[in-house]
XYZ file of C-alpha atoms in Angstrom:
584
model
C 6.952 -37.647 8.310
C 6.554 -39.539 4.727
C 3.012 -37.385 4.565
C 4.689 -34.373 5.094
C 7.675 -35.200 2.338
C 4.587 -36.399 0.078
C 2.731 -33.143 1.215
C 6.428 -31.650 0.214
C 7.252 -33.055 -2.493
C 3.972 -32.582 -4.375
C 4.135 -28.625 -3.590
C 7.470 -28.189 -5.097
C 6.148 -30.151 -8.149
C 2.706 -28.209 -8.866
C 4.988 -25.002 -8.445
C 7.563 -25.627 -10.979
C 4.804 -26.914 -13.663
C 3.211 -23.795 -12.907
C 6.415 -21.778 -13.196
C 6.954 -23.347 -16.624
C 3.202 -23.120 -18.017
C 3.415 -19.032 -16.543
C 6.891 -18.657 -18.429
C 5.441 -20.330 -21.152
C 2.539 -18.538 -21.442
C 4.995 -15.142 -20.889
C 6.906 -16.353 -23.540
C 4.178 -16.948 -26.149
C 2.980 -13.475 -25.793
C 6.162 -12.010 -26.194
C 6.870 -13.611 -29.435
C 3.267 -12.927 -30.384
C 3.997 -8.992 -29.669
C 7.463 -9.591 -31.982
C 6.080 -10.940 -34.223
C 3.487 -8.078 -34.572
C 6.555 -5.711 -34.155
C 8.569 -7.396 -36.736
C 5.939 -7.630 -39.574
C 4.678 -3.730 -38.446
C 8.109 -3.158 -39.172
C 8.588 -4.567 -42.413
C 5.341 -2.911 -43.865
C 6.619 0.469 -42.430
C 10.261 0.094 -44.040
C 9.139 -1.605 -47.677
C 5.743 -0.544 -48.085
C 5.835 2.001 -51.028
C 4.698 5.794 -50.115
C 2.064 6.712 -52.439
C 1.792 10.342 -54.053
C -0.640 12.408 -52.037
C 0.912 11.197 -48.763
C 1.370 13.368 -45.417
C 4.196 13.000 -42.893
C 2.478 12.775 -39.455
C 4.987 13.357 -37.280
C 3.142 12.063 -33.805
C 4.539 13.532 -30.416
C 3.491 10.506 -28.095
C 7.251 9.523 -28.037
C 10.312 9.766 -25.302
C 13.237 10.936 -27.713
C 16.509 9.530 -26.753
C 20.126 10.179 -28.682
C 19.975 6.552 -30.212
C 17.670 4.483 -32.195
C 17.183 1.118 -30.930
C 14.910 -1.784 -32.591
C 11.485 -2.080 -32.236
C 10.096 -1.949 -29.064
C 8.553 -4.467 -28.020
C 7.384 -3.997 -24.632
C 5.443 -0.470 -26.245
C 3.355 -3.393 -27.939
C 2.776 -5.482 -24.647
C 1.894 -2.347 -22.559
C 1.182 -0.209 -24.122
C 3.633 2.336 -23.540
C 5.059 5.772 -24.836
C 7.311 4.781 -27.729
C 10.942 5.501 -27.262
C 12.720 7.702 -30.619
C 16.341 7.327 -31.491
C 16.862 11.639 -32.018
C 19.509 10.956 -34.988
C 17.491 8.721 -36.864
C 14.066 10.736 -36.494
C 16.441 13.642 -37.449
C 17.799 12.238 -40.441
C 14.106 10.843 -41.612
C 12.611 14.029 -41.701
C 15.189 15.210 -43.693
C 14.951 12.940 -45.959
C 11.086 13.237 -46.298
C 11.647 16.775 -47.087
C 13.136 15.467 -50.573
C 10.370 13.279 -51.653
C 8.277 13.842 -54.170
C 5.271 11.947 -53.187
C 5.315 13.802 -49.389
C 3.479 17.143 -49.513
C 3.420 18.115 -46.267
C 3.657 17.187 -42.214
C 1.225 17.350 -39.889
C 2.201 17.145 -35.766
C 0.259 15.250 -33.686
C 0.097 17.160 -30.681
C -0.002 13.972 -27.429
C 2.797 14.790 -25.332
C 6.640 14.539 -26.233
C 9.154 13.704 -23.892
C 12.844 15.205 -24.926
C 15.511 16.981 -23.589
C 16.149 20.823 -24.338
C 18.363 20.539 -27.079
C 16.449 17.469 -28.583
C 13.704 19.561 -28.756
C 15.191 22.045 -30.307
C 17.007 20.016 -32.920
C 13.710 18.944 -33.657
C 12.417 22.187 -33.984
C 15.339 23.196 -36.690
C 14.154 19.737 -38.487
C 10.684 20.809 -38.879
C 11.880 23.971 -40.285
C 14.030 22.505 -42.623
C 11.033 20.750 -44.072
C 8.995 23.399 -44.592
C 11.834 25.414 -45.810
C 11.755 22.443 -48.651
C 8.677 24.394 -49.931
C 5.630 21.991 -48.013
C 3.289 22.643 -45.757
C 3.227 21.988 -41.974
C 0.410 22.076 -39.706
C -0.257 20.808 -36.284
C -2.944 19.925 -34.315
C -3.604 19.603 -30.538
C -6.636 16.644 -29.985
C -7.059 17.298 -26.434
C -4.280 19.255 -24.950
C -1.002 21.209 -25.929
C 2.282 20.479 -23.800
C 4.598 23.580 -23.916
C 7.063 20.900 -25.689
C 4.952 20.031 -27.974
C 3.866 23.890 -28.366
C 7.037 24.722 -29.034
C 7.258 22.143 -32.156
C 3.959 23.368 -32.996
C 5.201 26.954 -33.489
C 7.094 25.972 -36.803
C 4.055 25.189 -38.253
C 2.235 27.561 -40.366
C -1.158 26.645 -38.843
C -1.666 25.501 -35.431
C -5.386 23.964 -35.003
C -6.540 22.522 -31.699
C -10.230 20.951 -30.913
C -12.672 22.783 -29.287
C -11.697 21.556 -25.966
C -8.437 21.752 -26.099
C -6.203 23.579 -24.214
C -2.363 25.492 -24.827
C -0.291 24.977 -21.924
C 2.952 27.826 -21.935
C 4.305 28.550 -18.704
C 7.635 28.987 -18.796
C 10.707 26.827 -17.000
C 11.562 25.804 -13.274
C 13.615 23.549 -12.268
C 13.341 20.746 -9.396
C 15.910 19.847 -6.877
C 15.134 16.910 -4.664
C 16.726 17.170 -1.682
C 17.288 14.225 0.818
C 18.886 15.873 3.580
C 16.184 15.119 6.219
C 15.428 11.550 4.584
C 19.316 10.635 5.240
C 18.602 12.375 8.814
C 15.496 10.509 9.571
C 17.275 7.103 8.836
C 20.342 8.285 10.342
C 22.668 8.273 7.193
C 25.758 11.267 7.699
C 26.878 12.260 4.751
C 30.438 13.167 4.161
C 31.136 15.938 1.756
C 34.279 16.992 -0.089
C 34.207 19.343 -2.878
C 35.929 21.647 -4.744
C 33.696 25.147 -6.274
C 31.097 27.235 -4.856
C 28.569 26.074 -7.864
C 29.275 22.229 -7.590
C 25.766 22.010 -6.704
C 25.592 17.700 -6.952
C 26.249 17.619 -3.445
C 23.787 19.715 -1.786
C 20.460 17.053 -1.461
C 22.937 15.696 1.016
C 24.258 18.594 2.974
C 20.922 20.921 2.586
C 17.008 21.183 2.855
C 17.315 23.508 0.120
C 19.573 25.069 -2.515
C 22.531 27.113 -1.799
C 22.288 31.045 -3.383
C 25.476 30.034 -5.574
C 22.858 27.361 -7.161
C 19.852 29.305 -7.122
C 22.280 31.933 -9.157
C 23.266 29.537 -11.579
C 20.147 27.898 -12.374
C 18.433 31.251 -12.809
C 20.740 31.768 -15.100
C 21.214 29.203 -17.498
C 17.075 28.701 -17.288
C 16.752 32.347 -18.014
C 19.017 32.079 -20.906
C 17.372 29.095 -22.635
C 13.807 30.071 -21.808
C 14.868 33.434 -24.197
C 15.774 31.151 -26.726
C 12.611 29.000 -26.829
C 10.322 32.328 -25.968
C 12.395 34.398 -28.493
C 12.030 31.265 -31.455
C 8.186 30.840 -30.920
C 7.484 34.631 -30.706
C 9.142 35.192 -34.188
C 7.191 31.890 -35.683
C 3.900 33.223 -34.102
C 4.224 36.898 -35.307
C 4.131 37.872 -31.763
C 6.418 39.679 -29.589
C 8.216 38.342 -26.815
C 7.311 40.037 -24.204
C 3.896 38.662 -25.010
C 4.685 35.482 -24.936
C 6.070 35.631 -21.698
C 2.563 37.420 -20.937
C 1.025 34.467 -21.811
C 3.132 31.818 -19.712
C 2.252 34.545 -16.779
C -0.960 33.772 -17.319
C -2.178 30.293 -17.105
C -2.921 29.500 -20.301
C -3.999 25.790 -19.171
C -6.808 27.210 -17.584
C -8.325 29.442 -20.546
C -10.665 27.928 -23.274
C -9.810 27.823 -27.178
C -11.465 30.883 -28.246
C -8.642 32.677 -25.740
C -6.116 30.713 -27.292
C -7.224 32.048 -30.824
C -7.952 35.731 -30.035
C -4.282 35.898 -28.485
C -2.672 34.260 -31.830
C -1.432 31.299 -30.036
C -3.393 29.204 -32.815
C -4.936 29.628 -36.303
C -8.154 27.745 -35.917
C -10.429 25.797 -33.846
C -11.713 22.630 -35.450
C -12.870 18.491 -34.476
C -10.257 15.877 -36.155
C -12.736 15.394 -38.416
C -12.727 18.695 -39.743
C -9.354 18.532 -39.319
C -8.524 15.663 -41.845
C -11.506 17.814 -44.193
C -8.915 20.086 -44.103
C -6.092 17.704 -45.357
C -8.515 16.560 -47.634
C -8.910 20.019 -49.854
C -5.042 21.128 -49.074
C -3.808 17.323 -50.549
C -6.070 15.257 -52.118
C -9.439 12.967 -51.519
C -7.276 10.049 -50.990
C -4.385 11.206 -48.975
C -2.653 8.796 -46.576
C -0.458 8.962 -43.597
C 3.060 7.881 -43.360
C 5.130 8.046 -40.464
C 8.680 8.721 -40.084
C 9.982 4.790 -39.509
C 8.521 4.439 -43.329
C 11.144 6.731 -44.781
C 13.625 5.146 -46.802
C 17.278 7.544 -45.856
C 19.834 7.578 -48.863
C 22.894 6.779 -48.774
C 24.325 10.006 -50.433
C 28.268 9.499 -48.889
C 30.179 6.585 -49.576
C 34.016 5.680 -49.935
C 36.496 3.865 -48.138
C 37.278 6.134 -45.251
C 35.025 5.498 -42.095
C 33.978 8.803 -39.467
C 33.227 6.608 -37.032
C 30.381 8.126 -34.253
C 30.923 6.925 -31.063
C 27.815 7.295 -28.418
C 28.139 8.452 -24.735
C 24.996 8.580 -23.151
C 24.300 8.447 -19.067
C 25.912 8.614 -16.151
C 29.710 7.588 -16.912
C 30.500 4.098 -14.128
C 26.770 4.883 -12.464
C 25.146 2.650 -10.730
C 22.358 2.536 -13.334
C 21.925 0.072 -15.472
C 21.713 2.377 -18.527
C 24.513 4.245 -18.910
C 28.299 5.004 -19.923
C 30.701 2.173 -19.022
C 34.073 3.666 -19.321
C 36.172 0.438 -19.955
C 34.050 -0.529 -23.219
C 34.103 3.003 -24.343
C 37.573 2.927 -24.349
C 38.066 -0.509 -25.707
C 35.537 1.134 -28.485
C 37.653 4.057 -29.113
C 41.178 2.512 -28.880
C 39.949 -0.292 -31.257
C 38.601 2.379 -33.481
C 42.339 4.022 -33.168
C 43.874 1.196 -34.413
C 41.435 0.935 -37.167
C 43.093 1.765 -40.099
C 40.131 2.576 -42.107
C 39.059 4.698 -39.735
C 39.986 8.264 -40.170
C 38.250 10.735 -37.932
C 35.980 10.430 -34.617
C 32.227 12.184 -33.512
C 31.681 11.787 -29.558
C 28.193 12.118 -29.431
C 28.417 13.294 -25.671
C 24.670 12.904 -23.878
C 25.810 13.254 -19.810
C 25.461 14.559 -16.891
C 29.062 12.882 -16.117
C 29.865 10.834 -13.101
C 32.856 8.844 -12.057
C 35.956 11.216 -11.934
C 38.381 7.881 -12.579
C 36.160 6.288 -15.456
C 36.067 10.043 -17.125
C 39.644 10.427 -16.619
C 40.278 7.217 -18.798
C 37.619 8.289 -21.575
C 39.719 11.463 -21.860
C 43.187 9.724 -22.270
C 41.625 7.015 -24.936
C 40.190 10.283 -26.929
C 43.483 11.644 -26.570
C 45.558 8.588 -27.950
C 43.027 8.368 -30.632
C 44.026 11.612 -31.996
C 47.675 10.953 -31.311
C 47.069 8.654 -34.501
C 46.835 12.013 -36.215
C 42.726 11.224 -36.311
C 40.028 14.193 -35.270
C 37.987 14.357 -33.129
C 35.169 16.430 -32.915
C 32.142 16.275 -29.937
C 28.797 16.386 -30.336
C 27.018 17.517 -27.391
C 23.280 16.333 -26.920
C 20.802 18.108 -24.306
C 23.777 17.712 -21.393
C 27.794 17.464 -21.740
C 28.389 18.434 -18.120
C 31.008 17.620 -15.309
C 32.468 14.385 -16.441
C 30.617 15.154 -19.669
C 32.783 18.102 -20.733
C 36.120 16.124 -19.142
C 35.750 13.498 -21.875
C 34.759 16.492 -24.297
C 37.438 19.083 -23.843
C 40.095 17.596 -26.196
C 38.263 17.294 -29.016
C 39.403 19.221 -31.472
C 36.310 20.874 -32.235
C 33.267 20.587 -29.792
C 29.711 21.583 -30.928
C 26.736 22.100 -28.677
C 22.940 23.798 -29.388
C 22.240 26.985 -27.243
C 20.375 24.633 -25.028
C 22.898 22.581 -23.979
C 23.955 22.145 -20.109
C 27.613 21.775 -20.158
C 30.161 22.965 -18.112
C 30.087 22.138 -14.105
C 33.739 21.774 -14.195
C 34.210 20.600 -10.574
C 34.867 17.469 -8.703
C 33.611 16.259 -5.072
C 33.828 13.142 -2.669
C 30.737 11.792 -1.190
C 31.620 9.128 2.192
C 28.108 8.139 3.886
C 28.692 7.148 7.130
C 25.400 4.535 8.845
C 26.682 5.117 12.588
C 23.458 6.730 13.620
C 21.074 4.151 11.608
C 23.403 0.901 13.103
C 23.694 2.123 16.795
C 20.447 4.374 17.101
C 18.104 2.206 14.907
C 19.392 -0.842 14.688
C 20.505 -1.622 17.826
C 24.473 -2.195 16.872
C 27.521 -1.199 18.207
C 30.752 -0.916 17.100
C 34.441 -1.503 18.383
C 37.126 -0.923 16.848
C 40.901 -2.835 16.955
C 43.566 -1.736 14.639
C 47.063 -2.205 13.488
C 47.503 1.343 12.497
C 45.869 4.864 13.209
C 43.604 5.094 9.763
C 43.161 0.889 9.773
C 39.222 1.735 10.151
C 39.402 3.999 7.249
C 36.805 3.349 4.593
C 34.142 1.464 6.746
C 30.501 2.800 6.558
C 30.213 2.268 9.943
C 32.615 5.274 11.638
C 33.000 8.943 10.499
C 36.249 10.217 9.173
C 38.638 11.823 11.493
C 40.224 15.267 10.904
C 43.202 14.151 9.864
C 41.253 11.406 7.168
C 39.433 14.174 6.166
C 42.124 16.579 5.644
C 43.865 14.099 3.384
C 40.893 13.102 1.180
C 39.959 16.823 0.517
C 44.117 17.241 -0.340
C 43.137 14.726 -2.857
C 39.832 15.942 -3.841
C 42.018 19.144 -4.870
C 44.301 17.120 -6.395
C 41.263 15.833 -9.274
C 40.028 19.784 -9.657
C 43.362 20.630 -10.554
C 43.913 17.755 -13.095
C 40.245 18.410 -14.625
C 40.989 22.019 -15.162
C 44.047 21.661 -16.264
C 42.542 18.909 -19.104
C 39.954 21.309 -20.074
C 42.917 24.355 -20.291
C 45.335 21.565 -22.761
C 42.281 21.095 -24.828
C 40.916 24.643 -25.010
C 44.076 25.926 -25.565
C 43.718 28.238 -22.553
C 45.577 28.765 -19.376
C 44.191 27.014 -16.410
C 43.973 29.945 -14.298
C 40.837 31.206 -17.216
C 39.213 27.479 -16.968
C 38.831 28.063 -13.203
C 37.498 31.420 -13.591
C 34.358 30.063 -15.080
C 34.757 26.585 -13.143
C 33.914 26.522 -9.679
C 31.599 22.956 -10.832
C 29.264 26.086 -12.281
C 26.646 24.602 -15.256
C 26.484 27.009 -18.434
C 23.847 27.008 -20.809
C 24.822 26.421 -24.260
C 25.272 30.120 -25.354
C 26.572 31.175 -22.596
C 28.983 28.280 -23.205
C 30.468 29.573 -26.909
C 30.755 32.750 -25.071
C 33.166 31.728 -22.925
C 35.050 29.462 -25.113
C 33.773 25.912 -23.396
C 32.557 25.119 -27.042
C 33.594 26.274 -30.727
C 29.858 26.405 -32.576
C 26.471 25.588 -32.670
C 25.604 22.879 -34.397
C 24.143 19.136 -34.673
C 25.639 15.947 -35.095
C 25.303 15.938 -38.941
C 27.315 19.396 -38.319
C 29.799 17.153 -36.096
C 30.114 14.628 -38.815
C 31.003 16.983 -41.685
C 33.571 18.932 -39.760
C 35.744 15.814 -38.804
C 35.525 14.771 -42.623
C 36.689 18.457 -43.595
C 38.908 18.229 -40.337
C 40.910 15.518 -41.727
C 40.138 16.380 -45.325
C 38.401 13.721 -46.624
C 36.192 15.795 -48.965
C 33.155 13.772 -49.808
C 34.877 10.253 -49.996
C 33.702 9.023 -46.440
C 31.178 6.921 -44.844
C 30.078 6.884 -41.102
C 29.971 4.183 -38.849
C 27.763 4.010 -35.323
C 29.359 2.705 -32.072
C 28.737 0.846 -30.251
C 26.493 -1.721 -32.014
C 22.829 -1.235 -30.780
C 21.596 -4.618 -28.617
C 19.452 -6.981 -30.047
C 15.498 -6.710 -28.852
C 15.735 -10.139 -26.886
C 18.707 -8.688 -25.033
C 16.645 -6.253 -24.433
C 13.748 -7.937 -23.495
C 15.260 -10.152 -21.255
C 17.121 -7.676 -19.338
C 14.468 -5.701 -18.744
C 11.913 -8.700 -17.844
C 14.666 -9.202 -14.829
C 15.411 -5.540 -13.657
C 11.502 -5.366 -13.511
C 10.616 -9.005 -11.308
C 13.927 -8.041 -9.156
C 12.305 -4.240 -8.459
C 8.848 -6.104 -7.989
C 10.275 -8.660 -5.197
C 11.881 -5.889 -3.779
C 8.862 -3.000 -3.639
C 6.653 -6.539 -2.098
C 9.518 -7.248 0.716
C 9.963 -3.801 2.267
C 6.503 -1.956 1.391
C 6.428 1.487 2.715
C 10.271 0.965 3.597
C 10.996 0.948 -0.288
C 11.708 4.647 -1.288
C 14.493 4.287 1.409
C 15.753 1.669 0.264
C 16.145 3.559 -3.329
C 17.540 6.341 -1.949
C 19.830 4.536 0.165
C 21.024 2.263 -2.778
C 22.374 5.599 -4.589
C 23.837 6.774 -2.181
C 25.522 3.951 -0.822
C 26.118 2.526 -4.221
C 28.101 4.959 -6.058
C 31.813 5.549 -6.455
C 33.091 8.279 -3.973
C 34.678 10.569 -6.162
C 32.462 12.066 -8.767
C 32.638 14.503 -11.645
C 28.493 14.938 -11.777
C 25.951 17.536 -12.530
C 22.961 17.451 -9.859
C 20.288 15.426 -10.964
C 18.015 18.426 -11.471
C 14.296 17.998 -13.613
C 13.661 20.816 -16.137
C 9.960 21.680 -16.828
């Protein structure tokens, strides 16, 4: 017994010093790697740019809404770089006005951005060379139809000998879990209100619904002509012919078809490439990325436009997201704010809990009852709960490819009966005080009667949502659920229709609340909320990836259920949410 405690005893002790030399160890890296970050950072933001410089503007990035500090797990693995949108935005701009920049070349390695941040981009890149500089790109080993469609604002596209353009067009992907909830017998219960509210259906159906297949063609259709019609008039090309093109497999032809079809201006190594640079610029040019440029502070004064982020699913079970209690504490702090004068909601979401979008919607509301705008911004999606805490601004803008809409509202119960008796071996009885005392348990499906009464209260949310967006439009409710029915609009589609006022970005957002509540140019803005700090960060991300670790180890092959099953069992019931649909 005393060998065995001894045996014990030692174990425990060699594990915990090897814990703490392995955290240690963990540790030292990571400040090694912010350290790095931090003095990369300081070159990049007080390192003078020299004349003769060149704005590479490098597409190996995921673009978000938001800046956040360096990252400093890119450093440790190596990773895609994530880019706040605003802040790239705003630094392009603002290399468009130097001196010393002469021109922008795009690294062509694979962006990863949303529809409307693309496009954003796009008008960003135009703006530059608008300024009277040059803009090339260049495509090392392979063109994605993102980054093709930056590329197109360029007025010379080069890619290497072996590289290739891919354009094929859009589809979209709906994963649907219907026989993954059967095989582990998970039933689940459906209430909804509108033939398009399509969020439900990877729980009800192996595939889409015509209503959805209808709706999706649509709003695809409508910003594929958009993206076809902008790179067709920046090529010199019709198009029809571009849609030729993305017919045709363009992936799989070689660089000579790429140049005898006018999808590029040359063929050339990076070496000839920077030769290039070289006679355009000067002998001694130099690269400078966007971080490097210094933005001016050209609006000042002592009234605050305060921009207020919403990005994610609102009250998901994510852990990035849109938590509705500190948005509201945000806004109704910002409300009471007395230097505070008007409000952007930068709106980037897909929606999500009907309650938690419900109480976004009555703090925008009191906000403005303290005779303060508001004006929206929406990002690549403003949809379902998205447009709820949207519709009473009083002035929303959107791009043309913007999602927004899916005014609509359902009720998701999952029921395990089938996976506790049939699988698991466990029965249940039931003894009760009253006839619905079981109600709410995972464990037994909802009677007719329970049923009856939660769809009676799903109808109850439709009517209050359309009825928000009708106050806020200025509409009747009867034309909101004309073009409701939970039905996704693309962004032009969108102004047509009177969901949104204009087209425009969030710089466009910022400067109509100022003119809104006529503040002329004596104004500042002010982000919300503040941006976390990179240990935050780090830390939080360290323990979402050990816990997912433990977890993928413990179940093996059992883990994509248990994903699965954690969103569906985890969310709130009743939902204002756009189906979690992938765009390529």
């Amino acid at each position: 017994m005393l060998k065995k405690f001894f045996i014990t005893a030692l174990g425990s002790f060699v594990g915990t010093w090897l814990a703490l030399i392995i955290s240690s160890v963990m540790s030292i890296l990571i400040s090694f790697a912010m350290l790095g970050a931090l003095a990369k950072s300081n070159i990049s933001s007080t390192s003078k740019i020299n004349d003769n410089s060149v704005l590479l503007l490098d597409l190996g990035m995921s673009v978000s809404d938001r800046s956040s500090q360096d990252d400093i797990f890119g450093d440790i693995y190596g990773e895609s770089k994530t880019v706040g949108l605003i802040d790239l935005l705003r630094r392009i701009d603002a290399a468009s006005e130097k001196n010393e920049i002469k021109g922008m070349v795009i690294s062509c390695k694979g962006i990863s951005a949303g529809m409307s941040s693309l496009y954003e981009i796009r008008e960003a890149i135009a703006r530059f060379r608008e300024s009277g500089k040059f803009v090339y790109a260049y495509g090392y080993q392979a063109i994605s139809q993102a980054d093709y469609y930056l590329a197109s604002q360029a007025d010379s596209i080069f890619i290497n000998p072996e590289a290739v353009v891919d354009i094929h067009g859009l589809a979209s992907q709906n994963l649907m879990f219907k026989r993954l909830l059967d095989k582990v017998g998970v039933e689940m219960q459906v209430l909804r209100v509108g033939t398009y509210k399509s969020a439900v259906e990877p729980y009800m159906l192996s595939e889409i619904s015509e209503a959805n297949r209808r709706q999706q063609e649509h709003y695809m259709g409508s910003i594929w002509s958009t993206i076809a019609k902008q790179m067709a008039i920046s090529r010199h090309i019709s198009e029809a012919r571009i849609n030729e093109l993305a017919d045709s497999m363009t992936v799989a032809k070689g660089s000579d078809y790429m140049l005898s079809v006018g999808l590029v201006d040359g063929i050339c190594y990076r070496q000839e490439m920077e030769d290039k640079l070289k006679q355009l610029v000067d002998e001694d040019y130099e690269f400078v990325e966007p971080g490097s440029i210094s933005l001016p502070n050209e609006i000042s004064g002592d009234n605050e436009v305060a921009v207020v982020y919403c990005e994610g699913e609102i009250d998901g079970s994510e852990d990035a997201g849109i938590i509705s209690d500190e948005v509201c504490e945000t806004i109704y702090d910002l409300a009471e704010n007395d230097d505070v004068c008007a409000m952007v909601l930068r709106v980037n979401s897909p929606g999500g809990s009907a309650f938690g979008s419900e109480q976004i919607w009555k703090a925008v509301a009191d906000f403005k009852a303290k005779d303060k705008k508001v004006v929206v911004s929406m990002g690549d999606l403003a949809a379902s709960g998205g447009y709820y805490i949207s519709c009473g601004a009083d002035y929303i803008f959107a791009e043309p490819t913007t999602l927004t809409g899916s005014i609509g509202i359902f009720g998701v119960i999952p029921c395990v009966k089938q996976l506790s008796e049939e699988t698991l071996g466990i029965n249940t009885d039931v003894v009760k005080t009253n006839a619905n005392g079981e109600f709410g348990s995972l464990l037994i499906p909802l009677s007719d009667y329970q049923r009856e009464a939660m769809q009676q209260y799903i109808n109850r949310g439709y009517d209050l949502f359309t009825r928000r967006c009708a106050d806020g439009r200025g509409v009747s409710q009867d034309s909101i659920k004309a073009i409701a029915e939970g039905r996704v609009w693309d962004g032009r589609t969108a102004k047509y229709i009177g969901l949104i006022d204009d087209f425009g970005s969030l710089s466009d957002a910022i400067e109509m609340a100022a003119s809104l509540q006529e503040l002329g140019e004596d104004y500042y803005v002010a982000e919300y909320p503040e941006v976390k700090n990179r240990w935050q960060r780090m830390m939080e991300r360290y323990m979402n990836e050990q816990a997912e670790a433990k977890m993928r180890s413990e179940l093996g092959v059992l883990y994509e259920y248990h994903k699965v099953l954690k969103q569906v069992l985890g969310r709130q019931h009743v939902l204002c949410l756009m189906e979690p649909l992938k765009i390529e």
